[in-house]
CSV table of C-alpha atoms in Angstrom, one decimal:
chain,number,residue,atom,x,y,z
A,1225,MET,CA,0.0,0.0,0.0
A,1226,ILE,CA,2.9,2.4,0.7
A,1227,ARG,CA,4.3,1.8,-2.7
A,1228,LEU,CA,0.8,2.4,-4.3
A,1229,ARG,CA,0.3,5.6,-2.3
A,1230,ASN,CA,3.7,6.9,-3.4
A,1231,SER,CA,2.9,6.1,-7.0
A,1232,LEU,CA,-0.4,8.0,-6.7
A,1233,ILE,CA,1.3,11.0,-5.2
A,1234,PHE,CA,3.9,11.0,-8.1
A,1235,LEU,CA,1.3,10.8,-10.9
A,1236,PRO,CA,0.3,14.5,-10.9
A,1237,PHE,CA,4.0,15.4,-11.2
A,1238,LEU,CA,4.5,12.9,-14.0
A,1239,ALA,CA,1.5,14.4,-15.9
A,1240,LEU,CA,2.9,17.9,-15.5
A,1241,LEU,CA,6.3,16.8,-16.8
A,1242,LEU,CA,4.7,15.1,-19.8
A,1243,MET,CA,2.7,18.3,-20.6
A,1244,LEU,CA,5.8,20.4,-20.4
A,1245,VAL,CA,7.7,18.0,-22.7
A,1246,CYS,CA,4.9,17.9,-25.2
A,1247,ALA,CA,4.6,21.7,-25.2
A,1248,SER,CA,8.2,22.2,-25.8
A,1249,ALA,CA,8.3,19.5,-28.5
A,1250,SER,CA,5.3,21.2,-30.3
A,1251,VAL,CA,7.3,24.4,-31.1
A,1252,GLY,CA,10.1,24.2,-33.6
A,1253,LYS,CA,13.6,25.8,-33.4
A,1254,THR,CA,13.3,29.6,-33.0
A,1255,LEU,CA,14.6,31.5,-36.0
A,1256,PHE,CA,13.6,35.0,-35.1
A,1257,GLU,CA,11.8,36.9,-32.2
A,1258,GLU,CA,10.8,40.5,-31.8
A,1259,ASP,CA,8.7,42.1,-29.1
A,1260,PHE,CA,9.6,45.8,-29.9
A,1261,GLU,CA,10.4,46.5,-26.2
A,1262,LYS,CA,13.7,48.1,-27.3
A,1263,GLY,CA,12.3,50.0,-30.2
A,1264,ILE,CA,13.3,49.3,-33.9
A,1265,ASP,CA,16.8,48.1,-34.3
A,1266,GLU,CA,18.2,49.0,-37.8
A,1267,ASN,CA,20.5,46.0,-37.6
A,1268,VAL,CA,17.4,43.8,-37.4
A,1269,TRP,CA,14.8,45.6,-39.5
A,1270,ASN,CA,14.6,47.3,-42.9
A,1271,ALA,CA,11.9,49.4,-41.3
A,1272,HIS,CA,9.4,51.5,-43.3
A,1273,GLU,CA,9.9,55.2,-42.6
A,1274,SER,CA,6.5,55.5,-41.1
A,1275,TRP,CA,7.1,52.8,-38.4
A,1276,LYS,CA,7.1,53.8,-34.8
A,1277,VAL,CA,7.1,52.0,-31.5
A,1278,VAL,CA,4.7,53.0,-28.7
A,1279,ASP,CA,4.7,51.3,-25.4
A,1280,GLY,CA,6.6,48.3,-26.8
A,1281,VAL,CA,4.2,47.8,-29.7
A,1282,LEU,CA,4.9,48.5,-33.4
A,1283,ASP,CA,2.3,51.2,-34.2
A,1284,TRP,CA,2.1,51.7,-37.9
A,1285,THR,CA,0.0,54.3,-39.6
A,1286,ALA,CA,0.9,53.7,-43.3
A,1287,PRO,CA,0.7,56.3,-46.1
A,1288,GLU,CA,-1.5,56.0,-49.1
A,1289,ALA,CA,1.0,53.8,-50.9
A,1290,TRP,CA,2.0,50.2,-50.9
A,1291,SER,CA,4.3,50.0,-47.9
A,1292,VAL,CA,6.5,47.2,-46.6
A,1293,GLY,CA,8.9,46.7,-43.7
A,1294,TYR,CA,11.0,43.6,-43.3
A,1295,THR,CA,13.9,41.9,-41.5
A,1296,VAL,CA,17.5,42.2,-42.4
A,1297,LYS,CA,17.7,38.4,-42.0
A,1298,ASN,CA,16.7,37.2,-45.4
A,1299,ASP,CA,17.1,33.4,-45.5
A,1300,PHE,CA,13.6,32.3,-44.2
A,1301,THR,CA,12.5,29.3,-46.3
A,1302,ASN,CA,10.0,27.0,-44.7
A,1303,PHE,CA,8.7,28.2,-41.3
A,1304,PHE,CA,5.9,29.1,-38.9
A,1305,MET,CA,5.4,32.9,-38.5
A,1306,PHE,CA,3.4,34.3,-35.6
A,1307,ALA,CA,2.4,37.8,-34.6
A,1308,ASP,CA,-0.2,39.6,-32.5
A,1309,ILE,CA,-2.1,42.1,-34.8
A,1310,LYS,CA,-4.7,44.7,-34.0
A,1311,ILE,CA,-6.2,45.9,-37.3
A,1312,GLY,CA,-7.5,49.4,-37.9
A,1313,THR,CA,-8.2,49.1,-41.7
A,1314,ASN,CA,-5.9,46.4,-43.1
A,1315,ALA,CA,-2.9,44.3,-42.2
A,1316,ALA,CA,-0.7,41.8,-44.0
A,1317,PHE,CA,2.3,39.5,-43.6
A,1318,ALA,CA,5.1,40.1,-46.1
A,1319,VAL,CA,7.2,36.9,-46.6
A,1320,ARG,CA,10.1,35.7,-48.6
A,1321,VAL,CA,10.9,39.3,-49.2
A,1322,GLN,CA,13.7,40.0,-51.7
A,1323,ASP,CA,13.5,43.8,-51.4
A,1324,ASP,CA,10.8,46.4,-51.2
A,1325,GLN,CA,9.7,45.5,-54.8
A,1326,ASN,CA,9.6,41.7,-54.7
A,1327,TYR,CA,7.8,39.6,-52.1
A,1328,TYR,CA,4.7,37.6,-51.2
A,1329,MET,CA,1.9,39.5,-49.3
A,1330,PHE,CA,-1.0,37.9,-47.5
A,1331,GLN,CA,-3.7,40.4,-46.4
A,1332,TYR,CA,-6.9,40.8,-44.4
A,1333,SER,CA,-8.7,44.1,-45.0
A,1334,PHE,CA,-11.7,46.0,-43.7
A,1335,ARG,CA,-11.2,48.4,-46.6
A,1336,GLU,CA,-12.0,45.7,-49.1
A,1337,ASP,CA,-14.2,42.6,-48.4
A,1338,PRO,CA,-13.7,41.3,-44.8
A,1339,ASN,CA,-15.1,37.9,-45.9
A,1340,VAL,CA,-12.0,37.1,-47.9
A,1341,LEU,CA,-8.2,36.7,-47.6
A,1342,TRP,CA,-6.0,38.3,-50.2
A,1343,TRP,CA,-2.9,36.5,-51.5
A,1344,HIS,CA,-0.5,38.7,-53.6
A,1345,ILE,CA,2.8,38.3,-55.4
A,1346,PHE,CA,4.7,41.5,-56.0
A,1347,LYS,CA,7.3,41.4,-58.8
A,1348,ASP,CA,9.4,44.5,-59.6
A,1349,GLY,CA,7.0,46.7,-57.7
A,1350,ASN,CA,4.0,45.5,-59.6
A,1351,LEU,CA,1.3,42.9,-58.8
A,1352,LEU,CA,2.2,39.7,-60.6
A,1353,SER,CA,-0.7,37.9,-59.2
A,1354,VAL,CA,-3.7,38.6,-57.0
A,1355,ASP,CA,-5.9,35.8,-55.6
A,1356,GLN,CA,-8.6,35.8,-53.0
A,1357,THR,CA,-10.2,33.0,-51.0
A,1358,PRO,CA,-13.2,33.0,-48.7
A,1359,ILE,CA,-12.2,33.3,-45.0
A,1360,GLU,CA,-13.0,30.0,-43.3
A,1361,ILE,CA,-13.6,31.6,-39.9
A,1362,GLN,CA,-15.9,34.3,-38.5
A,1363,PRO,CA,-14.8,37.6,-40.0
A,1364,LEU,CA,-12.5,39.6,-37.7
A,1365,GLU,CA,-13.5,42.6,-35.7
A,1366,PRO,CA,-11.7,45.9,-36.1
A,1367,ASP,CA,-9.5,47.2,-33.3
A,1368,GLU,CA,-9.3,43.8,-31.6
A,1369,TRP,CA,-6.1,41.9,-30.9
A,1370,TYR,CA,-5.8,38.7,-32.9
A,1371,ARG,CA,-3.0,36.1,-33.1
A,1372,TRP,CA,-1.9,35.2,-36.7
A,1373,LYS,CA,0.0,32.2,-37.7
A,1374,LEU,CA,1.4,31.5,-41.2
A,1375,ILE,CA,2.7,28.2,-42.3
A,1376,ALA,CA,5.1,28.5,-45.3
A,1377,LYS,CA,6.1,25.1,-46.7
A,1378,GLY,CA,7.4,25.0,-50.2
A,1379,TYR,CA,4.9,27.0,-52.2
A,1380,HIS,CA,2.0,26.1,-50.0
A,1381,PHE,CA,0.8,28.6,-47.4
A,1382,GLU,CA,-1.8,28.3,-44.6
A,1383,LEU,CA,-3.0,31.3,-42.5
A,1384,TYR,CA,-4.5,30.8,-39.0
A,1385,MET,CA,-6.2,33.5,-36.9
A,1386,ASP,CA,-8.1,34.0,-33.7
A,1387,LYS,CA,-8.1,36.1,-30.5
A,1388,SER,CA,-4.7,35.9,-28.9
A,1389,ASP,CA,-6.0,33.8,-25.9
A,1390,LYS,CA,-7.8,31.2,-28.0
A,1391,GLU,CA,-6.9,28.3,-30.2
A,1392,LEU,CA,-5.9,29.4,-33.7
A,1393,LYS,CA,-8.3,28.4,-36.5
A,1394,LEU,CA,-7.5,27.9,-40.2
A,1395,ALA,CA,-8.6,31.0,-42.1
A,1396,GLY,CA,-7.4,30.0,-45.5
A,1397,THR,CA,-4.8,28.3,-47.7
A,1398,TRP,CA,-3.1,29.2,-51.0
A,1399,ASP,CA,-0.6,27.7,-53.4
A,1400,ASP,CA,1.8,29.7,-55.6
A,1401,LYS,CA,1.7,27.8,-58.9
A,1402,ASN,CA,4.3,30.2,-60.3
A,1403,GLU,CA,6.8,29.1,-57.6
A,1404,THR,CA,8.0,32.6,-57.4
A,1405,TYR,CA,10.1,33.0,-54.2
A,1406,GLU,CA,11.9,30.2,-52.5
A,1407,SER,CA,13.3,32.2,-49.5
A,1408,GLY,CA,13.7,35.7,-48.2
A,1409,ALA,CA,13.0,38.1,-45.3
A,1410,ILE,CA,9.7,38.3,-43.3
A,1411,GLY,CA,7.8,41.4,-42.3
A,1412,PHE,CA,4.6,43.4,-42.7
A,1413,TRP,CA,2.7,45.2,-45.5
A,1414,GLN,CA,0.2,47.9,-45.2
A,1415,TYR,CA,-1.8,50.5,-47.3
A,1416,THR,CA,-3.1,53.5,-45.3
A,1417,GLY,CA,-4.7,53.3,-41.8
A,1418,GLU,CA,-3.3,52.4,-38.4
A,1419,THR,CA,-2.5,48.8,-37.4
A,1420,LEU,CA,-0.5,47.5,-34.3
A,1421,TYR,CA,1.9,44.6,-34.5
A,1422,ASP,CA,3.7,42.8,-31.6
A,1423,ASN,CA,5.2,39.5,-30.4
A,1424,VAL,CA,6.7,38.3,-33.7
A,1425,LEU,CA,8.0,34.7,-33.6
A,1426,VAL,CA,9.4,32.6,-36.5
A,1427,THR,CA,10.3,29.0,-36.0
A,1428,ASP,CA,11.3,26.2,-38.3
A,1429,LEU,CA,8.9,23.3,-39.1
A,1430,SER,CA,10.4,20.8,-36.8
A,1431,GLY,CA,7.5,21.2,-34.3
A,1432,ALA,CA,3.8,21.0,-34.8
A,1433,ALA,CA,3.1,24.6,-33.7
């Protein structure tokens, strides 16, 4: 009985240990992190001139022009990308960025149709391709924080969204049949309006984040 009692006492600790192991195993190797608590580091970001940090959050009021800011690190290939985003009018991930003229851009916009996601390819500053897919979740609410997650695997992309404290839900998928960009930087894209960005995380695909 003593042996059984000791085993029962040990079980909760074993369960907690297993949970921690599983949680750590579910996230891949960290490739990039940014919480903007120290402002914008020019050694880390090719920041857009209209970027500013307020209270540890990237507060971006973009001009009436296609605007992109992205990392100096430019070798992201296949990855998970996470960020907390509070949309005023529109927001977008820019990924596999070559420069400010060439990149993928994946957007949600209240200016356009909030029932769709936009998938863009910019080439030499022009739109090479524009696709839209119906959003597979409840349309987002303006001025509310959401957690975004992008999966980039080859030329297949999946975008997940939900309130930051909830389980992320698949919002849409897209495939680049042109196989345009294999790797590049990551960042954000915007056209007019104010949007907040925070808690950026990029990991490799070794986990099941």
